[in-house]
Amino acid sequence: LIDLVRSNPQEKKLVFVHARRRGPASRARLAEAGLPFSRFDGSLSGPEKDAAIAEFRDRAPILLCTQSGGEGRNIQFCNTLINFDVPWNPMAIEQRIGRIDRIGQEREVFVFNLVTRGTLEEQVLALLEEKISMFELVVGEVGAILGALEEEREFPDLVLEAWLETTEAARAQAFEALGARLDDASRQHRGAKALDEKLFGADFEAA
């Protein structure tokens, strides 16, 4: 994390962390490294949140943010997002990206995802990158793809169920099956999108 936030020091970086698991440790590591940052999370009052965003915009090169803290805020003056904790829910990842990748963003957006090898987070990230090309989608498309799964349970429940299989072989098989379903859902979405573009043309693209 420290090496990543030090790269391209002229660019501001939005860093998402899990509030309880990583928040205090991340703040300590940034402070020890002498890296100034602003903190933004659900414990702050409205005026404190406004002040944190203003500090990030005007002075601090880093905004350390939690999932709940990032809701409802547009930070288009920043174009670099670092997921120090990758959520199991792709909708939450998309919401994070949406903080900086919105109409009015004039620069290319960069998203970095930090995961530990052999963890569920690594498996989730691989699924999302390989099966639905998550980080190439327009904000809003993830929900359409997950909706095509036709599954009553939430996506995080599905990945946890696969992860808790009792043997490595069973786990691999479960993730392969989930990946195949994601692949099918992604194809359905692309087909529906292509049809809409054909039928409605420029009106659909503008929407």
mmCIF file of C-alpha atoms in Angstrom:
data_model
loop_
_atom_site.group_PDB
_atom_site.id
_atom_site.type_symbol
_atom_site.label_atom_id
_atom_site.label_comp_id
_atom_site.label_asym_id
_atom_site.label_seq_id
_atom_site.Cartn_x
_atom_site.Cartn_y
_atom_site.Cartn_z
ATOM 1 C CA LEU A 1 0.000 0.000 0.000
ATOM 2 C CA ILE A 2 2.730 2.479 0.962
ATOM 3 C CA ASP A 3 4.661 1.956 -2.284
ATOM 4 C CA LEU A 4 1.489 2.366 -4.311
ATOM 5 C CA VAL A 5 0.371 5.610 -2.695
ATOM 6 C CA ARG A 6 3.894 7.002 -3.057
ATOM 7 C CA SER A 7 3.874 6.400 -6.811
ATOM 8 C CA ASN A 8 2.870 9.387 -8.946
ATOM 9 C CA PRO A 9 2.851 11.720 -5.926
ATOM 10 C CA GLN A 10 1.218 14.482 -7.954
ATOM 11 C CA GLU A 11 -1.964 12.378 -8.297
ATOM 12 C CA LYS A 12 -4.521 12.201 -5.499
ATOM 13 C CA LYS A 13 -5.522 8.711 -4.372
ATOM 14 C CA LEU A 14 -8.775 7.447 -2.881
ATOM 15 C CA VAL A 15 -8.025 4.431 -0.648
ATOM 16 C CA PHE A 16 -10.876 2.203 0.528
ATOM 17 C CA VAL A 17 -10.380 0.084 3.648
ATOM 18 C CA HIS A 18 -12.570 -2.051 5.882
ATOM 19 C CA ALA A 19 -13.382 0.166 8.863
ATOM 20 C CA ARG A 20 -12.761 -2.305 11.670
ATOM 21 C CA ARG A 21 -10.251 -4.684 10.103
ATOM 22 C CA ARG A 22 -7.880 -2.263 8.428
ATOM 23 C CA GLY A 23 -8.837 1.297 9.309
ATOM 24 C CA PRO A 24 -6.678 1.906 12.407
ATOM 25 C CA ALA A 25 -3.710 -0.070 11.045
ATOM 26 C CA SER A 26 -3.851 1.765 7.709
ATOM 27 C CA ARG A 27 -3.896 5.151 9.421
ATOM 28 C CA ALA A 28 -0.915 4.136 11.547
ATOM 29 C CA ARG A 29 1.081 2.916 8.532
ATOM 30 C CA LEU A 30 0.451 6.094 6.560
ATOM 31 C CA ALA A 31 1.414 8.234 9.553
ATOM 32 C CA GLU A 32 4.609 6.228 10.153
ATOM 33 C CA ALA A 33 5.540 6.653 6.483
ATOM 34 C CA GLY A 34 5.071 10.406 6.789
ATOM 35 C CA LEU A 35 2.240 10.455 4.248
ATOM 36 C CA PRO A 36 -0.427 13.094 4.951
ATOM 37 C CA PHE A 37 -4.013 11.925 4.514
ATOM 38 C CA SER A 38 -7.589 12.839 5.222
ATOM 39 C CA ARG A 39 -10.002 10.382 6.886
ATOM 40 C CA PHE A 40 -13.573 9.854 5.722
ATOM 41 C CA ASP A 41 -15.900 7.333 7.370
ATOM 42 C CA GLY A 42 -19.366 6.838 8.793
ATOM 43 C CA SER A 43 -18.393 8.099 12.251
ATOM 44 C CA LEU A 44 -17.954 11.670 10.991
ATOM 45 C CA SER A 45 -20.696 14.269 11.154
ATOM 46 C CA GLY A 46 -21.936 16.006 8.013
ATOM 47 C CA PRO A 47 -19.731 19.084 8.501
ATOM 48 C CA GLU A 48 -16.739 16.858 9.330
ATOM 49 C CA LYS A 49 -17.282 14.921 6.099
ATOM 50 C CA ASP A 50 -17.446 18.152 4.119
ATOM 51 C CA ALA A 51 -14.205 19.283 5.763
ATOM 52 C CA ALA A 52 -12.509 15.951 4.979
ATOM 53 C CA ILE A 53 -13.428 16.192 1.290
ATOM 54 C CA ALA A 54 -12.263 19.810 1.161
ATOM 55 C CA GLU A 55 -8.958 18.888 2.803
ATOM 56 C CA PHE A 56 -8.472 16.063 0.297
ATOM 57 C CA ARG A 57 -9.269 18.354 -2.612
ATOM 58 C CA ASP A 58 -7.066 21.235 -1.494
ATOM 59 C CA ARG A 59 -4.182 19.726 0.496
ATOM 60 C CA ALA A 60 -4.095 16.014 1.390
ATOM 61 C CA PRO A 61 -2.873 13.653 -1.362
ATOM 62 C CA ILE A 62 -4.721 10.648 0.125
ATOM 63 C CA LEU A 63 -8.290 10.072 1.304
ATOM 64 C CA LEU A 64 -8.670 7.006 3.532
ATOM 65 C CA CYS A 65 -12.292 5.987 3.191
ATOM 66 C CA THR A 66 -14.656 3.207 4.338
ATOM 67 C CA GLN A 67 -17.534 1.766 2.316
ATOM 68 C CA SER A 68 -20.192 3.592 4.334
ATOM 69 C CA GLY A 69 -18.166 6.785 4.278
ATOM 70 C CA GLY A 70 -18.005 6.848 0.505
ATOM 71 C CA GLU A 71 -21.736 6.763 -0.131
ATOM 72 C CA GLY A 72 -23.286 9.769 -1.775
ATOM 73 C CA ARG A 73 -20.040 11.609 -2.498
ATOM 74 C CA ASN A 74 -18.578 12.436 -5.882
ATOM 75 C CA ILE A 75 -14.821 12.897 -5.928
ATOM 76 C CA GLN A 76 -14.175 13.571 -9.593
ATOM 77 C CA PHE A 77 -11.068 15.641 -8.928
ATOM 78 C CA CYS A 78 -9.388 12.291 -8.120
ATOM 79 C CA ASN A 79 -8.846 9.593 -10.759
ATOM 80 C CA THR A 80 -6.990 6.879 -8.803
ATOM 81 C CA LEU A 81 -8.796 4.350 -6.606
ATOM 82 C CA ILE A 82 -7.055 1.769 -4.411
ATOM 83 C CA ASN A 83 -9.103 -1.073 -2.924
ATOM 84 C CA PHE A 84 -7.001 -2.118 0.057
ATOM 85 C CA ASP A 85 -9.900 -4.411 0.963
ATOM 86 C CA VAL A 86 -11.866 -5.977 -1.894
ATOM 87 C CA PRO A 87 -15.552 -6.494 -0.999
ATOM 88 C CA TRP A 88 -17.199 -9.808 -1.843
ATOM 89 C CA ASN A 89 -20.102 -7.879 -3.345
ATOM 90 C CA PRO A 90 -19.336 -6.527 -6.842
ATOM 91 C CA MET A 91 -22.050 -3.908 -6.379
ATOM 92 C CA ALA A 92 -19.986 -2.434 -3.538
ATOM 93 C CA ILE A 93 -16.901 -2.349 -5.772
ATOM 94 C CA GLU A 94 -18.887 -0.628 -8.504
ATOM 95 C CA GLN A 95 -20.180 1.901 -5.988
ATOM 96 C CA ARG A 96 -16.615 2.738 -4.997
ATOM 97 C CA ILE A 97 -15.573 3.240 -8.604
ATOM 98 C CA GLY A 98 -18.615 5.441 -9.101
ATOM 99 C CA ARG A 99 -17.237 7.960 -6.610
ATOM 100 C CA ILE A 100 -14.631 9.053 -9.162
ATOM 101 C CA ASP A 101 -15.809 7.641 -12.514
ATOM 102 C CA ARG A 102 -18.860 9.763 -13.260
ATOM 103 C CA ILE A 103 -20.078 12.154 -15.929
ATOM 104 C CA GLY A 104 -17.685 15.061 -15.800
ATOM 105 C CA GLN A 105 -14.561 12.979 -15.126
ATOM 106 C CA GLU A 106 -12.158 14.180 -17.803
ATOM 107 C CA ARG A 107 -9.204 11.886 -17.059
ATOM 108 C CA GLU A 108 -8.635 8.157 -17.352
ATOM 109 C CA VAL A 109 -9.582 6.347 -14.143
ATOM 110 C CA PHE A 110 -7.146 3.881 -12.552
ATOM 111 C CA VAL A 111 -8.309 1.156 -10.140
ATOM 112 C CA PHE A 112 -5.855 -0.941 -8.093
ATOM 113 C CA ASN A 113 -7.020 -3.981 -6.106
ATOM 114 C CA LEU A 114 -4.815 -5.380 -3.341
ATOM 115 C CA VAL A 115 -5.490 -8.974 -2.282
ATOM 116 C CA THR A 116 -3.551 -11.689 -0.477
ATOM 117 C CA ARG A 117 -2.810 -14.887 -2.376
ATOM 118 C CA GLY A 118 -4.966 -17.846 -1.448
ATOM 119 C CA THR A 119 -7.800 -15.795 0.040
ATOM 120 C CA LEU A 120 -11.476 -15.579 -0.812
ATOM 121 C CA GLU A 121 -10.906 -11.989 -1.924
ATOM 122 C CA GLU A 122 -8.413 -13.195 -4.545
ATOM 123 C CA GLN A 123 -10.932 -15.762 -5.788
ATOM 124 C CA VAL A 124 -13.726 -13.181 -5.994
ATOM 125 C CA LEU A 125 -11.509 -10.728 -7.878
ATOM 126 C CA ALA A 126 -10.476 -13.424 -10.365
ATOM 127 C CA LEU A 127 -14.122 -14.319 -11.011
ATOM 128 C CA LEU A 128 -15.130 -10.718 -11.603
ATOM 129 C CA GLU A 129 -12.180 -9.942 -13.878
ATOM 130 C CA GLU A 130 -12.243 -13.148 -15.914
ATOM 131 C CA LYS A 131 -15.976 -13.749 -16.277
ATOM 132 C CA ILE A 132 -17.605 -10.331 -16.526
ATOM 133 C CA SER A 133 -14.617 -8.011 -17.187
ATOM 134 C CA MET A 134 -15.842 -5.965 -14.258
ATOM 135 C CA PHE A 135 -13.403 -3.096 -14.554
ATOM 136 C CA GLU A 136 -14.312 -2.476 -18.187
ATOM 137 C CA LEU A 137 -18.040 -2.093 -17.486
ATOM 138 C CA VAL A 138 -20.000 1.123 -17.314
ATOM 139 C CA VAL A 139 -21.301 1.961 -13.844
ATOM 140 C CA GLY A 140 -24.711 0.281 -13.515
ATOM 141 C CA GLU A 141 -23.988 -2.775 -15.663
ATOM 142 C CA VAL A 142 -22.925 -5.011 -12.773
ATOM 143 C CA GLY A 143 -26.445 -5.028 -11.345
ATOM 144 C CA ALA A 144 -27.879 -6.051 -14.711
ATOM 145 C CA ILE A 145 -25.452 -8.966 -14.989
ATOM 146 C CA LEU A 146 -26.071 -10.184 -11.442
ATOM 147 C CA GLY A 147 -29.811 -9.901 -12.079
ATOM 148 C CA ALA A 148 -29.415 -12.287 -15.008
ATOM 149 C CA LEU A 149 -28.125 -14.953 -12.608
ATOM 150 C CA GLU A 150 -31.765 -15.510 -11.568
ATOM 151 C CA GLU A 151 -30.606 -16.376 -8.067
ATOM 152 C CA GLU A 152 -32.571 -15.465 -4.945
ATOM 153 C CA ARG A 153 -29.433 -15.361 -2.804
ATOM 154 C CA GLU A 154 -26.978 -12.484 -2.854
ATOM 155 C CA PHE A 155 -23.669 -12.902 -4.697
ATOM 156 C CA PRO A 156 -21.569 -12.767 -1.470
ATOM 157 C CA ASP A 157 -23.589 -15.727 -0.142
ATOM 158 C CA LEU A 158 -22.842 -17.706 -3.288
ATOM 159 C CA VAL A 159 -19.087 -17.127 -3.113
ATOM 160 C CA LEU A 160 -18.997 -17.901 0.610
ATOM 161 C CA GLU A 161 -20.872 -21.152 0.011
ATOM 162 C CA ALA A 162 -18.313 -22.140 -2.630
ATOM 163 C CA TRP A 163 -15.401 -21.136 -0.391
ATOM 164 C CA LEU A 164 -16.662 -23.274 2.501
ATOM 165 C CA GLU A 165 -16.618 -26.518 0.523
ATOM 166 C CA THR A 166 -14.807 -29.159 2.557
ATOM 167 C CA THR A 167 -12.193 -30.186 -0.033
ATOM 168 C CA GLU A 168 -10.005 -28.290 -2.495
ATOM 169 C CA ALA A 169 -11.520 -30.233 -5.385
ATOM 170 C CA ALA A 170 -15.075 -29.440 -4.308
ATOM 171 C CA ARG A 171 -14.184 -25.782 -3.826
ATOM 172 C CA ALA A 172 -12.615 -25.544 -7.280
ATOM 173 C CA GLN A 173 -15.656 -27.226 -8.809
ATOM 174 C CA ALA A 174 -18.033 -24.854 -7.005
ATOM 175 C CA PHE A 175 -16.160 -21.762 -8.191
ATOM 176 C CA GLU A 176 -15.968 -23.153 -11.714
ATOM 177 C CA ALA A 177 -19.747 -23.617 -11.720
ATOM 178 C CA LEU A 178 -20.307 -20.105 -10.366
ATOM 179 C CA GLY A 179 -17.919 -18.720 -12.962
ATOM 180 C CA ALA A 180 -19.826 -20.479 -15.749
ATOM 181 C CA ARG A 181 -23.075 -18.926 -14.522
ATOM 182 C CA LEU A 182 -21.460 -15.485 -14.433
ATOM 183 C CA ASP A 183 -20.177 -16.045 -17.952
ATOM 184 C CA ASP A 184 -23.683 -16.930 -19.159
ATOM 185 C CA ALA A 185 -25.183 -13.911 -17.373
ATOM 186 C CA SER A 186 -22.565 -11.637 -18.939
ATOM 187 C CA ARG A 187 -23.353 -12.973 -22.422
ATOM 188 C CA GLN A 188 -27.067 -12.408 -21.842
ATOM 189 C CA HIS A 189 -26.366 -8.840 -20.781
ATOM 190 C CA ARG A 190 -24.148 -8.146 -23.785
ATOM 191 C CA GLY A 191 -26.799 -9.579 -26.101
ATOM 192 C CA ALA A 192 -29.549 -7.464 -24.564
ATOM 193 C CA LYS A 193 -27.342 -4.375 -24.698
ATOM 194 C CA ALA A 194 -26.488 -4.958 -28.359
ATOM 195 C CA LEU A 195 -30.178 -5.367 -29.182
ATOM 196 C CA ASP A 196 -31.087 -2.149 -27.363
ATOM 197 C CA GLU A 197 -28.348 -0.267 -29.205
ATOM 198 C CA LYS A 198 -29.597 -1.662 -32.518
ATOM 199 C CA LEU A 199 -33.216 -0.745 -31.784
ATOM 200 C CA PHE A 200 -32.716 2.625 -30.156
ATOM 201 C CA GLY A 201 -29.336 3.720 -31.512
ATOM 202 C CA ALA A 202 -28.040 7.058 -30.313
ATOM 203 C CA ASP A 203 -30.952 7.497 -27.889
ATOM 204 C CA PHE A 204 -29.883 4.371 -25.975
ATOM 205 C CA GLU A 205 -26.197 5.354 -25.938
ATOM 206 C CA ALA A 206 -27.023 8.816 -24.622
ATOM 207 C CA ALA A 207 -29.107 7.329 -21.810
#
